[in-house]
N, CA and C atoms as an extended XYZ file, in Angstrom:
564
Properties=species:S:1:pos:R:3:atomname:S:1:resname:S:1:resid:I:1 pbc="F F F"
N        -4.483        9.572      -13.680 N   UNK     1
C        -3.046        9.675      -13.494 CA  UNK     1
C        -2.424        8.292      -13.486 C   UNK     1
N        -1.137        8.226      -13.740 N   UNK     2
C        -0.443        6.951      -13.716 CA  UNK     2
C         0.420        6.797      -12.469 C   UNK     2
N         0.085        7.535      -11.414 N   UNK     3
C         0.844        7.444      -10.178 CA  UNK     3
C         0.552        6.140       -9.448 C   UNK     3
N         1.510        5.719       -8.651 N   UNK     4
C         1.395        4.501       -7.861 CA  UNK     4
C         1.389        4.893       -6.387 C   UNK     4
N         0.421        4.383       -5.649 N   UNK     5
C         0.260        4.685       -4.226 CA  UNK     5
C         0.625        3.447       -3.416 C   UNK     5
N         1.629        3.567       -2.557 N   UNK     6
C         2.088        2.449       -1.727 CA  UNK     6
C         1.772        2.764       -0.269 C   UNK     6
N         1.148        1.806        0.406 N   UNK     7
C         0.793        1.965        1.809 CA  UNK     7
C         1.990        1.547        2.650 C   UNK     7
N         2.393        2.439        3.545 N   UNK     8
C         3.542        2.210        4.409 CA  UNK     8
C         3.039        2.034        5.840 C   UNK     8
N         3.403        0.928        6.452 N   UNK     9
C         3.005        0.660        7.826 CA  UNK     9
C         4.055        1.209        8.794 C   UNK     9
N         3.576        1.746        9.920 N   UNK    10
C         4.464        2.254       10.954 CA  UNK    10
C         4.088        1.618       12.292 C   UNK    10
N         5.043        1.613       13.201 N   UNK    11
C         4.784        1.105       14.554 CA  UNK    11
C         5.863        1.636       15.484 C   UNK    11
N         5.459        2.034       16.673 N   UNK    12
C         6.427        2.471       17.672 CA  UNK    12
C         7.310        3.610       17.231 C   UNK    12
N         6.780        4.529       16.446 N   UNK    13
C         7.560        5.690       16.021 CA  UNK    13
C         8.557        5.414       14.909 C   UNK    13
N         8.367        4.329       14.166 N   UNK    14
C         9.286        4.010       13.072 CA  UNK    14
C         8.534        3.341       11.928 C   UNK    14
N         9.150        3.363       10.766 N   UNK    15
C         8.611        2.654        9.612 CA  UNK    15
C         8.851        1.164        9.843 C   UNK    15
N         7.825        0.352        9.622 N   UNK    16
C         8.018       -1.099        9.732 CA  UNK    16
C         8.895       -1.554        8.580 C   UNK    16
N         9.976       -2.230        8.901 N   UNK    17
C        10.921       -2.660        7.860 CA  UNK    17
C        10.242       -3.565        6.833 C   UNK    17
N         9.199       -4.260        7.238 N   UNK    18
C         8.485       -5.127        6.292 CA  UNK    18
C         7.797       -4.337        5.187 C   UNK    18
N         7.579       -3.038        5.379 N   UNK    19
C         6.947       -2.196        4.355 CA  UNK    19
C         7.905       -1.777        3.244 C   UNK    19
N         9.186       -1.827        3.514 N   UNK    20
C        10.170       -1.266        2.577 CA  UNK    20
C        10.249       -1.991        1.234 C   UNK    20
N        10.156       -3.320        1.161 N   UNK    21
C        10.164       -3.956       -0.166 CA  UNK    21
C         8.958       -3.554       -1.034 C   UNK    21
N         7.814       -3.306       -0.418 N   UNK    22
C         6.636       -2.864       -1.170 CA  UNK    22
C         6.855       -1.513       -1.832 C   UNK    22
N         7.636       -0.652       -1.184 N   UNK    23
C         7.969        0.649       -1.783 CA  UNK    23
C         8.802        0.429       -3.044 C   UNK    23
N         9.760       -0.484       -2.979 N   UNK    24
C        10.591       -0.786       -4.145 CA  UNK    24
C         9.742       -1.314       -5.297 C   UNK    24
N         8.837       -2.235       -4.998 N   UNK    25
C         7.934       -2.760       -6.032 CA  UNK    25
C         7.087       -1.631       -6.614 C   UNK    25
N         6.536       -0.786       -5.759 N   UNK    26
C         5.737        0.339       -6.225 CA  UNK    26
C         6.527        1.284       -7.102 C   UNK    26
N         7.795        1.521       -6.743 N   UNK    27
C         8.648        2.386       -7.561 CA  UNK    27
C         8.841        1.776       -8.946 C   UNK    27
N         9.003        0.451       -9.006 N   UNK    28
C         9.165       -0.205      -10.307 CA  UNK    28
C         7.903       -0.070      -11.157 C   UNK    28
N         6.722       -0.227      -10.546 N   UNK    29
C         5.480        0.002      -11.296 CA  UNK    29
C         5.408        1.458      -11.774 C   UNK    29
N         5.776        2.407      -10.917 N   UNK    30
C         5.730        3.828      -11.296 CA  UNK    30
C         6.659        4.108      -12.470 C   UNK    30
N         7.848        3.517      -12.443 N   UNK    31
C         8.781        3.706      -13.559 CA  UNK    31
C         8.203        3.166      -14.856 C   UNK    31
N         7.505        2.037      -14.771 N   UNK    32
C         6.919        1.429      -15.977 CA  UNK    32
C         5.713        2.216      -16.490 C   UNK    32
N         4.973        2.866      -15.578 N   UNK    33
C         3.803        3.643      -16.005 CA  UNK    33
C         4.174        5.065      -16.419 C   UNK    33
N         5.373        5.494      -16.066 N   UNK    34
C         5.765        6.875      -16.331 CA  UNK    34
C         5.182        7.836      -15.302 C   UNK    34
N         4.658        7.296      -14.219 N   UNK    35
C         4.070        8.124      -13.170 CA  UNK    35
C         5.020        8.310      -12.006 C   UNK    35
N         4.468        8.830      -10.936 N   UNK    36
C         5.247        9.088       -9.731 CA  UNK    36
C         4.890        8.088       -8.644 C   UNK    36
N         5.833        7.867       -7.747 N   UNK    37
C         5.607        7.061       -6.559 CA  UNK    37
C         5.084        7.971       -5.456 C   UNK    37
N         3.944        7.597       -4.876 N   UNK    38
C         3.380        8.309       -3.726 CA  UNK    38
C         3.223        7.297       -2.600 C   UNK    38
N         3.392        7.749       -1.367 N   UNK    39
C         3.248        6.875       -0.210 CA  UNK    39
C         2.036        7.308        0.602 C   UNK    39
N         1.401        6.346        1.268 N   UNK    40
C         0.231        6.604        2.101 CA  UNK    40
C         0.484        6.043        3.489 C   UNK    40
N         0.285        6.878        4.497 N   UNK    41
C         0.413        6.472        5.893 CA  UNK    41
C        -0.948        6.624        6.550 C   UNK    41
N        -1.379        5.580        7.244 N   UNK    42
C        -2.637        5.593        7.993 CA  UNK    42
C        -2.271        5.489        9.467 C   UNK    42
N        -2.644        6.494       10.261 N   UNK    43
C        -2.196        6.507       11.651 CA  UNK    43
C        -3.151        7.305       12.529 C   UNK    43
N        -2.959        7.159       13.834 N   UNK    44
C        -3.769        7.891       14.809 CA  UNK    44
C        -3.230        9.297       15.038 C   UNK    44
N        -1.951        9.522       14.745 N   UNK    45
C        -1.386       10.867       14.908 CA  UNK    45
C        -0.418       11.171       13.778 C   UNK    45
N        -0.168       12.440       13.569 N   UNK    46
C         0.632       12.887       12.431 CA  UNK    46
C         2.114       12.571       12.559 C   UNK    46
N         2.600       12.223       13.752 N   UNK    47
C         4.022       11.947       13.933 CA  UNK    47
C         4.479       10.791       13.042 C   UNK    47
N         3.655        9.741       12.907 N   UNK    48
C         4.024        8.595       12.063 CA  UNK    48
C         4.199        9.026       10.612 C   UNK    48
N         3.304        9.862       10.127 N   UNK    49
C         3.401       10.338        8.740 CA  UNK    49
C         4.639       11.198        8.547 C   UNK    49
N         4.975       11.987        9.532 N   UNK    50
C         6.160       12.839        9.429 CA  UNK    50
C         7.433       12.006        9.360 C   UNK    50
N         7.464       10.898       10.087 N   UNK    51
C         8.625       10.004       10.045 CA  UNK    51
C         8.820        9.456        8.635 C   UNK    51
N         7.732        9.051        7.986 N   UNK    52
C         7.821        8.540        6.612 CA  UNK    52
C         8.241        9.662        5.663 C   UNK    52
N         7.654       10.837        5.811 N   UNK    53
C         8.003       11.969        4.942 CA  UNK    53
C         9.468       12.352        5.109 C   UNK    53
N         9.974       12.317        6.344 N   UNK    54
C        11.383       12.641        6.573 CA  UNK    54
C        12.304       11.648        5.876 C   UNK    54
N        11.894       10.390        5.796 N   UNK    55
C        12.694        9.375        5.105 CA  UNK    55
C        12.582        9.454        3.599 C   UNK    55
N        11.469        9.984        3.107 N   UNK    56
C        11.273       10.185        1.674 CA  UNK    56
C        11.105        8.925        0.861 C   UNK    56
N        12.080        8.036        0.890 N   UNK    57
C        12.055        6.748        0.179 CA  UNK    57
C        11.828        6.904       -1.324 C   UNK    57
N        12.210        8.027       -1.878 N   UNK    58
C        12.086        8.243       -3.312 CA  UNK    58
C        10.703        8.662       -3.771 C   UNK    58
N         9.816        8.959       -2.848 N   UNK    59
C         8.439        9.319       -3.199 CA  UNK    59
C         8.321       10.793       -3.574 C   UNK    59
N         7.451       11.063       -4.532 N   UNK    60
C         7.165       12.449       -4.911 CA  UNK    60
C         6.396       13.151       -3.791 C   UNK    60
N         5.566       12.363       -3.062 N   UNK    61
C         4.777       12.946       -1.977 CA  UNK    61
C         4.353       11.838       -1.022 C   UNK    61
N         4.208       12.189        0.235 N   UNK    62
C         3.661       11.297        1.253 CA  UNK    62
C         2.304       11.855        1.651 C   UNK    62
N         1.289       11.011        1.599 N   UNK    63
C        -0.069       11.389        1.983 CA  UNK    63
C        -0.389       10.705        3.303 C   UNK    63
N        -1.229       11.336        4.095 N   UNK    64
C        -1.571       10.755        5.391 CA  UNK    64
C        -3.056       10.905        5.672 C   UNK    64
N        -3.625        9.853        6.234 N   UNK    65
C        -4.962        9.912        6.805 CA  UNK    65
C        -4.759        9.726        8.296 C   UNK    65
N        -5.146       10.723        9.058 N   UNK    66
C        -4.945       10.708       10.507 CA  UNK    66
C        -6.312       10.618       11.171 C   UNK    66
N        -6.500        9.541       11.930 N   UNK    67
C        -7.767        9.324       12.639 CA  UNK    67
C        -7.506        8.326       13.759 C   UNK    67
N        -8.025        8.593       14.932 N   UNK    68
C        -7.819        7.707       16.083 CA  UNK    68
C        -8.320        6.293       15.818 C   UNK    68
N        -9.307        6.130       14.951 N   UNK    69
C        -9.863        4.806       14.654 CA  UNK    69
C        -8.901        3.915       13.862 C   UNK    69
N        -7.799        4.473       13.367 N   UNK    70
C        -6.855        3.691       12.559 CA  UNK    70
C        -5.861        2.889       13.400 C   UNK    70
N        -5.811        3.144       14.692 N   UNK    71
C        -4.933        2.385       15.583 CA  UNK    71
C        -5.710        1.986       16.821 C   UNK    71
N        -5.647        0.724       17.232 N   UNK    72
C        -4.962       -0.366       16.565 CA  UNK    72
C        -5.659       -0.732       15.257 C   UNK    72
N        -4.963       -1.488       14.431 N   UNK    73
C        -5.443       -1.854       13.103 CA  UNK    73
C        -6.765       -2.605       13.157 C   UNK    73
N        -7.702       -2.182       12.314 N   UNK    74
C        -8.872       -2.989       11.962 CA  UNK    74
C        -9.021       -2.872       10.449 C   UNK    74
N        -9.351       -3.964        9.807 N   UNK    75
C        -9.511       -3.949        8.349 CA  UNK    75
C       -10.626       -3.004        7.937 C   UNK    75
N       -11.634       -2.870        8.785 N   UNK    76
C       -12.767       -1.992        8.464 CA  UNK    76
C       -12.318       -0.535        8.347 C   UNK    76
N       -11.604       -0.048        9.353 N   UNK    77
C       -11.157        1.350        9.344 CA  UNK    77
C       -10.135        1.594        8.233 C   UNK    77
N        -9.186        0.679        8.083 N   UNK    78
C        -8.176        0.866        7.044 CA  UNK    78
C        -8.791        0.805        5.653 C   UNK    78
N        -9.804       -0.028        5.447 N   UNK    79
C       -10.494       -0.084        4.145 CA  UNK    79
C       -11.112        1.266        3.817 C   UNK    79
N       -11.760        1.868        4.801 N   UNK    80
C       -12.343        3.200        4.593 CA  UNK    80
C       -11.274        4.219        4.214 C   UNK    80
N       -10.166        4.210        4.959 N   UNK    81
C        -9.103        5.191        4.730 CA  UNK    81
C        -8.453        5.015        3.358 C   UNK    81
N        -8.206        3.782        2.972 N   UNK    82
C        -7.595        3.532        1.667 CA  UNK    82
C        -8.574        3.887        0.546 C   UNK    82
N        -9.825        3.481        0.689 N   UNK    83
C       -10.832        3.830       -0.320 CA  UNK    83
C       -10.986        5.326       -0.486 C   UNK    83
N       -11.017        6.055        0.624 N   UNK    84
C       -11.107        7.518        0.551 CA  UNK    84
C        -9.882        8.140       -0.085 C   UNK    84
N        -8.727        7.571        0.190 N   UNK    85
C        -7.485        8.079       -0.400 CA  UNK    85
C        -7.465        7.857       -1.908 C   UNK    85
N        -7.959        6.713       -2.336 N   UNK    86
C        -8.032        6.430       -3.776 CA  UNK    86
C        -8.976        7.412       -4.461 C   UNK    86
N       -10.112        7.688       -3.829 N   UNK    87
C       -11.059        8.648       -4.396 CA  UNK    87
C       -10.425       10.031       -4.525 C   UNK    87
N        -9.613       10.412       -3.544 N   UNK    88
C        -8.993       11.737       -3.557 CA  UNK    88
C        -7.807       11.836       -4.516 C   UNK    88
N        -7.047       10.754       -4.659 N   UNK    89
C        -5.789       10.818       -5.401 CA  UNK    89
C        -5.830       10.179       -6.790 C   UNK    89
N        -6.772        9.298       -7.054 N   UNK    90
C        -6.933        8.614       -8.346 CA  UNK    90
C        -5.649        7.977       -8.865 C   UNK    90
N        -4.990        7.115       -8.073 N   UNK    91
C        -3.779        6.459       -8.571 CA  UNK    91
C        -4.104        5.367       -9.585 C   UNK    91
N        -3.105        5.000      -10.382 N   UNK    92
C        -3.258        3.905      -11.342 CA  UNK    92
C        -3.104        2.556      -10.658 C   UNK    92
N        -2.293        2.523       -9.587 N   UNK    93
C        -2.034        1.280       -8.853 CA  UNK    93
C        -1.913        1.593       -7.372 C   UNK    93
N        -2.320        0.619       -6.550 N   UNK    94
C        -2.278        0.766       -5.093 CA  UNK    94
C        -1.752       -0.541       -4.521 C   UNK    94
N        -0.796       -0.461       -3.604 N   UNK    95
C        -0.299       -1.698       -3.017 CA  UNK    95
C         0.695       -1.490       -1.919 C   UNK    95
N         1.468       -2.524       -1.683 N   UNK    96
C         2.485       -2.527       -0.644 CA  UNK    96
C         2.994       -3.942       -0.458 C   UNK    96
N         3.787       -4.126        0.575 N   UNK    97
C         4.331       -5.448        0.874 CA  UNK    97
C         3.210       -6.369        1.337 C   UNK    97
N         3.328       -7.642        1.028 N   UNK    98
C         2.318       -8.635        1.397 CA  UNK    98
C         2.444       -9.002        2.880 C   UNK    98
N         2.130       -8.049        3.743 N   UNK    99
C         2.102       -8.280        5.181 CA  UNK    99
C         0.715       -8.786        5.559 C   UNK    99
N         0.560       -9.272        6.765 N   UNK   100
C        -0.768       -9.725        7.190 CA  UNK   100
C        -1.773       -8.581        7.149 C   UNK   100
N        -1.332       -7.375        7.431 N   UNK   101
C        -2.219       -6.206        7.394 CA  UNK   101
C        -2.736       -5.960        5.980 C   UNK   101
N        -1.840       -5.862        5.018 N   UNK   102
C        -2.275       -5.547        3.654 CA  UNK   102
C        -2.935       -6.734        2.973 C   UNK   102
N        -2.569       -7.962        3.345 N   UNK   103
C        -3.280       -9.127        2.810 CA  UNK   103
C        -4.723       -9.153        3.294 C   UNK   103
N        -4.972       -8.540        4.424 N   UNK   104
C        -6.330       -8.482        4.958 CA  UNK   104
C        -7.143       -7.352        4.327 C   UNK   104
N        -6.533       -6.199        4.148 N   UNK   105
C        -7.301       -5.019        3.757 CA  UNK   105
C        -7.380       -4.773        2.245 C   UNK   105
N        -6.311       -5.035        1.497 N   UNK   106
C        -6.353       -4.697        0.069 CA  UNK   106
C        -7.384       -5.497       -0.723 C   UNK   106
N        -7.572       -6.790       -0.474 N   UNK   107
C        -8.642       -7.486       -1.203 CA  UNK   107
C       -10.030       -6.892       -0.924 C   UNK   107
N       -10.251       -6.403        0.272 N   UNK   108
C       -11.537       -5.769        0.609 CA  UNK   108
C       -11.772       -4.525       -0.242 C   UNK   108
N       -10.742       -3.690       -0.317 N   UNK   109
C       -10.883       -2.443       -1.079 CA  UNK   109
C       -11.002       -2.754       -2.570 C   UNK   109
N       -10.198       -3.699       -3.059 N   UNK   110
C       -10.274       -4.082       -4.476 CA  UNK   110
C       -11.669       -4.600       -4.816 C   UNK   110
N       -12.230       -5.428       -3.949 N   UNK   111
C       -13.572       -5.964       -4.202 CA  UNK   111
C       -14.612       -4.850       -4.196 C   UNK   111
N       -14.487       -3.939       -3.265 N   UNK   112
C       -15.438       -2.825       -3.177 CA  UNK   112
C       -15.408       -1.963       -4.447 C   UNK   112
N       -14.217       -1.829       -5.041 N   UNK   113
C       -14.065       -1.015       -6.260 CA  UNK   113
C       -14.156       -1.847       -7.537 C   UNK   113
N       -14.401       -3.151       -7.388 N   UNK   114
C       -14.446       -4.063       -8.528 CA  UNK   114
C       -13.167       -3.919       -9.361 C   UNK   114
N       -12.037       -3.936       -8.663 N   UNK   115
C       -10.737       -3.729       -9.296 CA  UNK   115
C        -9.886       -4.994       -9.176 C   UNK   115
N        -8.973       -5.207      -10.107 N   UNK   116
C        -8.123       -6.398      -10.058 CA  UNK   116
C        -7.055       -6.296       -8.978 C   UNK   116
N        -6.620       -7.466       -8.494 N   UNK   117
C        -5.583       -7.566       -7.473 CA  UNK   117
C        -4.551       -8.600       -7.904 C   UNK   117
N        -3.298       -8.218       -7.923 N   UNK   118
C        -2.187       -9.139       -8.172 CA  UNK   118
C        -1.496       -9.360       -6.829 C   UNK   118
N        -1.630      -10.571       -6.285 N   UNK   119
C        -1.054      -10.829       -4.966 CA  UNK   119
C         0.291      -11.529       -5.077 C   UNK   119
N         1.130      -11.277       -4.077 N   UNK   120
C         2.440      -11.935       -3.977 CA  UNK   120
C         3.304      -11.741       -5.228 C   UNK   120
N         3.324      -10.523       -5.748 N   UNK   121
C         4.138      -10.201       -6.925 CA  UNK   121
C         5.616      -10.417       -6.590 C   UNK   121
N         6.331      -11.087       -7.478 N   UNK   122
C         7.763      -11.322       -7.279 CA  UNK   122
C         8.632      -10.523       -8.251 C   UNK   122
N         8.020       -9.992       -9.313 N   UNK   123
C         8.749       -9.157      -10.272 CA  UNK   123
C         7.748       -8.298      -11.030 C   UNK   123
N         8.197       -7.112      -11.421 N   UNK   124
C         7.386       -6.196      -12.228 CA  UNK   124
C         7.896       -6.287      -13.656 C   UNK   124
N         6.986       -6.548      -14.603 N   UNK   125
C         7.398       -6.724      -16.003 CA  UNK   125
C         6.873       -5.628      -16.928 C   UNK   125
N         5.959       -4.797      -16.443 N   UNK   126
C         5.395       -3.739      -17.271 CA  UNK   126
C         4.518       -2.834      -16.429 C   UNK   126
N         3.878       -1.869      -17.084 N   UNK   127
C         3.033       -0.920      -16.365 CA  UNK   127
C         1.930       -1.611      -15.582 C   UNK   127
N         1.458       -2.732      -16.071 N   UNK   128
C         0.460       -3.524      -15.351 CA  UNK   128
C         0.821       -5.014      -15.380 C   UNK   128
N         2.082       -5.299      -15.665 N   UNK   129
C         2.541       -6.683      -15.780 CA  UNK   129
C         3.376       -7.105      -14.587 C   UNK   129
N         3.316       -8.395      -14.282 N   UNK   130
C         3.981       -8.904      -13.088 CA  UNK   130
C         4.235      -10.393      -13.230 C   UNK   130
N         5.080      -10.905      -12.347 N   UNK   131
C         5.265      -12.336      -12.177 CA  UNK   131
C         4.880      -12.653      -10.746 C   UNK   131
N         4.126      -13.758      -10.571 N   UNK   132
C         3.739      -14.203       -9.231 CA  UNK   132
C         3.688      -15.722       -9.228 C   UNK   132
N         3.952      -16.324       -8.064 N   UNK   133
C         3.904      -17.787       -7.998 CA  UNK   133
C         2.463      -18.294       -8.016 C   UNK   133
N         2.291      -19.482       -8.604 N   UNK   134
C         0.996      -20.169       -8.597 CA  UNK   134
C         1.247      -21.643       -8.280 C   UNK   134
N         0.207      -22.411       -8.121 N   UNK   135
C         0.308      -23.849       -7.851 CA  UNK   135
C         1.247      -24.140       -6.685 C   UNK   135
N         0.984      -23.437       -5.566 N   UNK   136
C         1.778      -23.611       -4.336 CA  UNK   136
C         3.269      -23.395       -4.590 C   UNK   136
N         3.585      -22.453       -5.484 N   UNK   137
C         4.966      -22.109       -5.757 CA  UNK   137
C         5.679      -22.999       -6.753 C   UNK   137
N         4.995      -23.947       -7.336 N   UNK   138
C         5.628      -24.853       -8.300 CA  UNK   138
C         5.750      -24.246       -9.689 C   UNK   138
N         5.063      -23.140       -9.925 N   UNK   139
C         5.128      -22.481      -11.229 CA  UNK   139
C         4.995      -20.975      -11.022 C   UNK   139
N         5.427      -20.214      -12.011 N   UNK   140
C         5.283      -18.757      -11.976 CA  UNK   140
C         4.360      -18.312      -13.094 C   UNK   140
N         3.504      -17.366      -12.780 N   UNK   141
C         2.598      -16.788      -13.761 CA  UNK   141
C         3.159      -15.449      -14.202 C   UNK   141
N         3.316      -15.272      -15.500 N   UNK   142
C         3.696      -13.987      -16.064 CA  UNK   142
C         2.393      -13.379      -16.558 C   UNK   142
N         1.815      -12.467      -15.777 N   UNK   143
C         0.484      -11.964      -16.079 CA  UNK   143
C         0.418      -10.457      -16.140 C   UNK   143
N        -0.781       -9.987      -16.402 N   UNK   144
C        -1.056       -8.554      -16.427 CA  UNK   144
C        -2.478       -8.342      -15.940 C   UNK   144
N        -2.726       -7.198      -15.380 N   UNK   145
C        -4.069       -6.841      -14.926 CA  UNK   145
C        -4.623       -5.763      -15.839 C   UNK   145
N        -5.930       -5.748      -15.948 N   UNK   146
C        -6.594       -4.758      -16.788 CA  UNK   146
C        -7.574       -4.003      -15.913 C   UNK   146
N        -7.297       -2.767      -15.645 N   UNK   147
C        -8.175       -1.959      -14.823 CA  UNK   147
C        -7.390       -0.884      -14.107 C   UNK   147
N        -8.084        0.157      -13.721 N   UNK   148
C        -7.458        1.237      -12.981 CA  UNK   148
C        -8.434        1.754      -11.937 C   UNK   148
N        -8.053        1.744      -10.684 N   UNK   149
C        -6.736        1.294      -10.248 CA  UNK   149
C        -6.671       -0.220      -10.183 C   UNK   149
N        -5.453       -0.734      -10.180 N   UNK   150
C        -5.272       -2.146       -9.844 CA  UNK   150
C        -4.502       -2.201       -8.542 C   UNK   150
N        -4.629       -3.312       -7.853 N   UNK   151
C        -4.010       -3.480       -6.550 CA  UNK   151
C        -2.930       -4.547       -6.642 C   UNK   151
N        -1.911       -4.435       -5.782 N   UNK   152
C        -0.852       -5.429       -5.737 CA  UNK   152
C        -0.316       -5.572       -4.318 C   UNK   152
N         0.143       -6.782       -4.023 N   UNK   153
C         0.970       -6.988       -2.838 CA  UNK   153
C         2.280       -7.582       -3.336 C   UNK   153
N         3.375       -7.111       -2.777 N   UNK   154
C         4.704       -7.540       -3.193 CA  UNK   154
C         5.276       -8.521       -2.177 C   UNK   154
N         5.813       -9.604       -2.660 N   UNK   155
C         6.470      -10.567       -1.767 CA  UNK   155
C         7.739       -9.906       -1.230 C   UNK   155
N         7.809       -9.769        0.072 N   UNK   156
C         8.894       -9.033        0.715 CA  UNK   156
C        10.285       -9.585        0.491 C   UNK   156
N        10.396      -10.873        0.225 N   UNK   157
C        11.711      -11.476        0.018 CA  UNK   157
C        12.249      -11.263       -1.389 C   UNK   157
N        11.427      -10.762       -2.298 N   UNK   158
C        11.818      -10.652       -3.709 CA  UNK   158
C        12.218       -9.243       -4.139 C   UNK   158
N        12.028       -8.250       -3.267 N   UNK   159
C        12.373       -6.873       -3.600 CA  UNK   159
C        13.291       -6.320       -2.522 C   UNK   159
N        14.291       -5.573       -2.947 N   UNK   160
C        15.193       -4.934       -1.988 CA  UNK   160
C        14.413       -3.921       -1.143 C   UNK   160
N        14.709       -3.830        0.133 N   UNK   161
C        14.051       -2.806        0.951 CA  UNK   161
C        14.424       -1.403        0.448 C   UNK   161
N        13.445       -0.538        0.351 N   UNK   162
C        13.697        0.844       -0.075 CA  UNK   162
C        14.547        1.541        0.982 C   UNK   162
N        15.436        2.390        0.521 N   UNK   163
C        16.302        3.130        1.431 CA  UNK   163
C        15.760        4.546        1.628 C   UNK   163
N        15.963        5.054        2.823 N   UNK   164
C        15.585        6.443        3.095 CA  UNK   164
C        16.460        7.354        2.241 C   UNK   164
N        15.917        8.498        1.926 N   UNK   165
C        16.638        9.467        1.111 CA  UNK   165
C        16.193       10.865        1.490 C   UNK   165
N        16.224       11.781        0.538 N   UNK   166
C        15.750       13.143        0.832 CA  UNK   166
C        14.278       13.132        1.238 C   UNK   166
N        13.917       14.047        2.095 N   UNK   167
C        12.544       14.147        2.588 CA  UNK   167
C        11.577       14.417        1.435 C   UNK   167
N        10.354       13.937        1.612 N   UNK   168
C         9.272       14.162        0.649 CA  UNK   168
C         8.233       15.071        1.283 C   UNK   168
N         7.526       15.868        0.468 N   UNK   169
C         6.466       16.714        1.034 CA  UNK   169
C         5.353       15.842        1.628 C   UNK   169
N         4.760       16.330        2.698 N   UNK   170
C         3.694       15.624        3.393 CA  UNK   170
C         2.374       16.351        3.191 C   UNK   170
N         1.347       15.601        2.802 N   UNK   171
C         0.011       16.160        2.625 CA  UNK   171
C        -0.970       15.327        3.448 C   UNK   171
N        -1.659       15.996        4.357 N   UNK   172
C        -2.682       15.297        5.136 CA  UNK   172
C        -3.998       15.359        4.366 C   UNK   172
N        -4.583       14.193        4.100 N   UNK   173
C        -5.857       14.127        3.392 CA  UNK   173
C        -6.983       14.356        4.390 C   UNK   173
N        -7.923       15.173        4.020 N   UNK   174
C        -9.031       15.468        4.937 CA  UNK   174
C       -10.350       15.044        4.295 C   UNK   174
N       -11.365       14.963        5.124 N   UNK   175
C       -12.696       14.630        4.634 CA  UNK   175
C       -12.899       13.153        4.364 C   UNK   175
N       -12.017       12.309        4.871 N   UNK   176
C       -12.151       10.863        4.684 CA  UNK   176
C       -12.777       10.284        5.943 C   UNK   176
N       -13.929        9.667        5.778 N   UNK   177
C       -14.660        9.085        6.896 CA  UNK   177
C       -14.122        7.687        7.202 C   UNK   177
N       -13.787        7.453        8.470 N   UNK   178
C       -13.216        6.176        8.895 CA  UNK   178
C       -14.075        5.604       10.017 C   UNK   178
N       -14.434        4.331        9.891 N   UNK   179
C       -15.260        3.681       10.915 CA  UNK   179
C       -14.766        2.257       11.153 C   UNK   179
N       -14.774        1.839       12.411 N   UNK   180
C       -14.428        0.457       12.739 CA  UNK   180
C       -15.656       -0.442       12.647 C   UNK   180
N       -16.827        0.143       12.387 N   UNK   181
C       -18.088       -0.598       12.263 CA  UNK   181
C       -18.356       -1.497       13.468 C   UNK   181
N       -18.029       -1.006       14.643 N   UNK   182
C       -18.298       -1.738       15.869 CA  UNK   182
C       -17.237       -2.725       16.265 C   UNK   182
N       -16.193       -2.913       15.437 N   UNK   183
C       -15.129       -3.831       15.789 CA  UNK   183
C       -14.301       -3.197       16.903 C   UNK   183
N       -14.016       -3.973       17.924 N   UNK   184
C       -13.223       -3.491       19.040 CA  UNK   184
C       -12.048       -4.440       19.255 C   UNK   184
N       -10.843       -3.880       19.288 N   UNK   185
C        -9.654       -4.679       19.550 CA  UNK   185
C        -9.487       -4.768       21.057 C   UNK   185
N        -9.528       -5.965       21.588 N   UNK   186
C        -9.472       -6.157       23.034 CA  UNK   186
C        -8.042       -6.174       23.563 C   UNK   186
N        -7.121       -6.711       22.780 N   UNK   187
C        -5.748       -6.807       23.235 CA  UNK   187
C        -4.835       -6.923       22.036 C   UNK   187
N        -3.670       -6.270       22.142 N   UNK   188
C        -2.677       -6.331       21.070 CA  UNK   188
C        -1.428       -6.982       21.603 C   UNK   188
């Protein structure tokens, strides 16, 4: 499929505003691929996923992986959840805003799948084309990735935050094994 899957972060019963530019970038990739925009929520309870689904954000569907091990965040658990979601949904592209969370987890999943990653995307130029800064921001690379799925992180300052709209259907993904691999968060 040519669908694009964007990971949406939530906290305190709301969508993290830092996630909204990544949705816009994902929508632009979906428009270029001719596919649909899908959103993915990883949370300890279904309420967070319902909040995203109620906002819709232009997505054809909101998918959720619900597991207590997903909160607080560990890259190990989120890597499992994202990898399982990719196996279940087979998107053409996977990404989100370049937050510390996604900068930590998406390279792990991309490496595990031997898939390309375009980081800090500032513009979408085609179905797999993008512009991103290089050389400490002194130059821009107009590039493309070859592979499916490919991964991306969007620079939050370069894309308008996605606006809430009509609600999207919510689908809870099941059968995805999530493990923190012994990592314990002592304090948040």
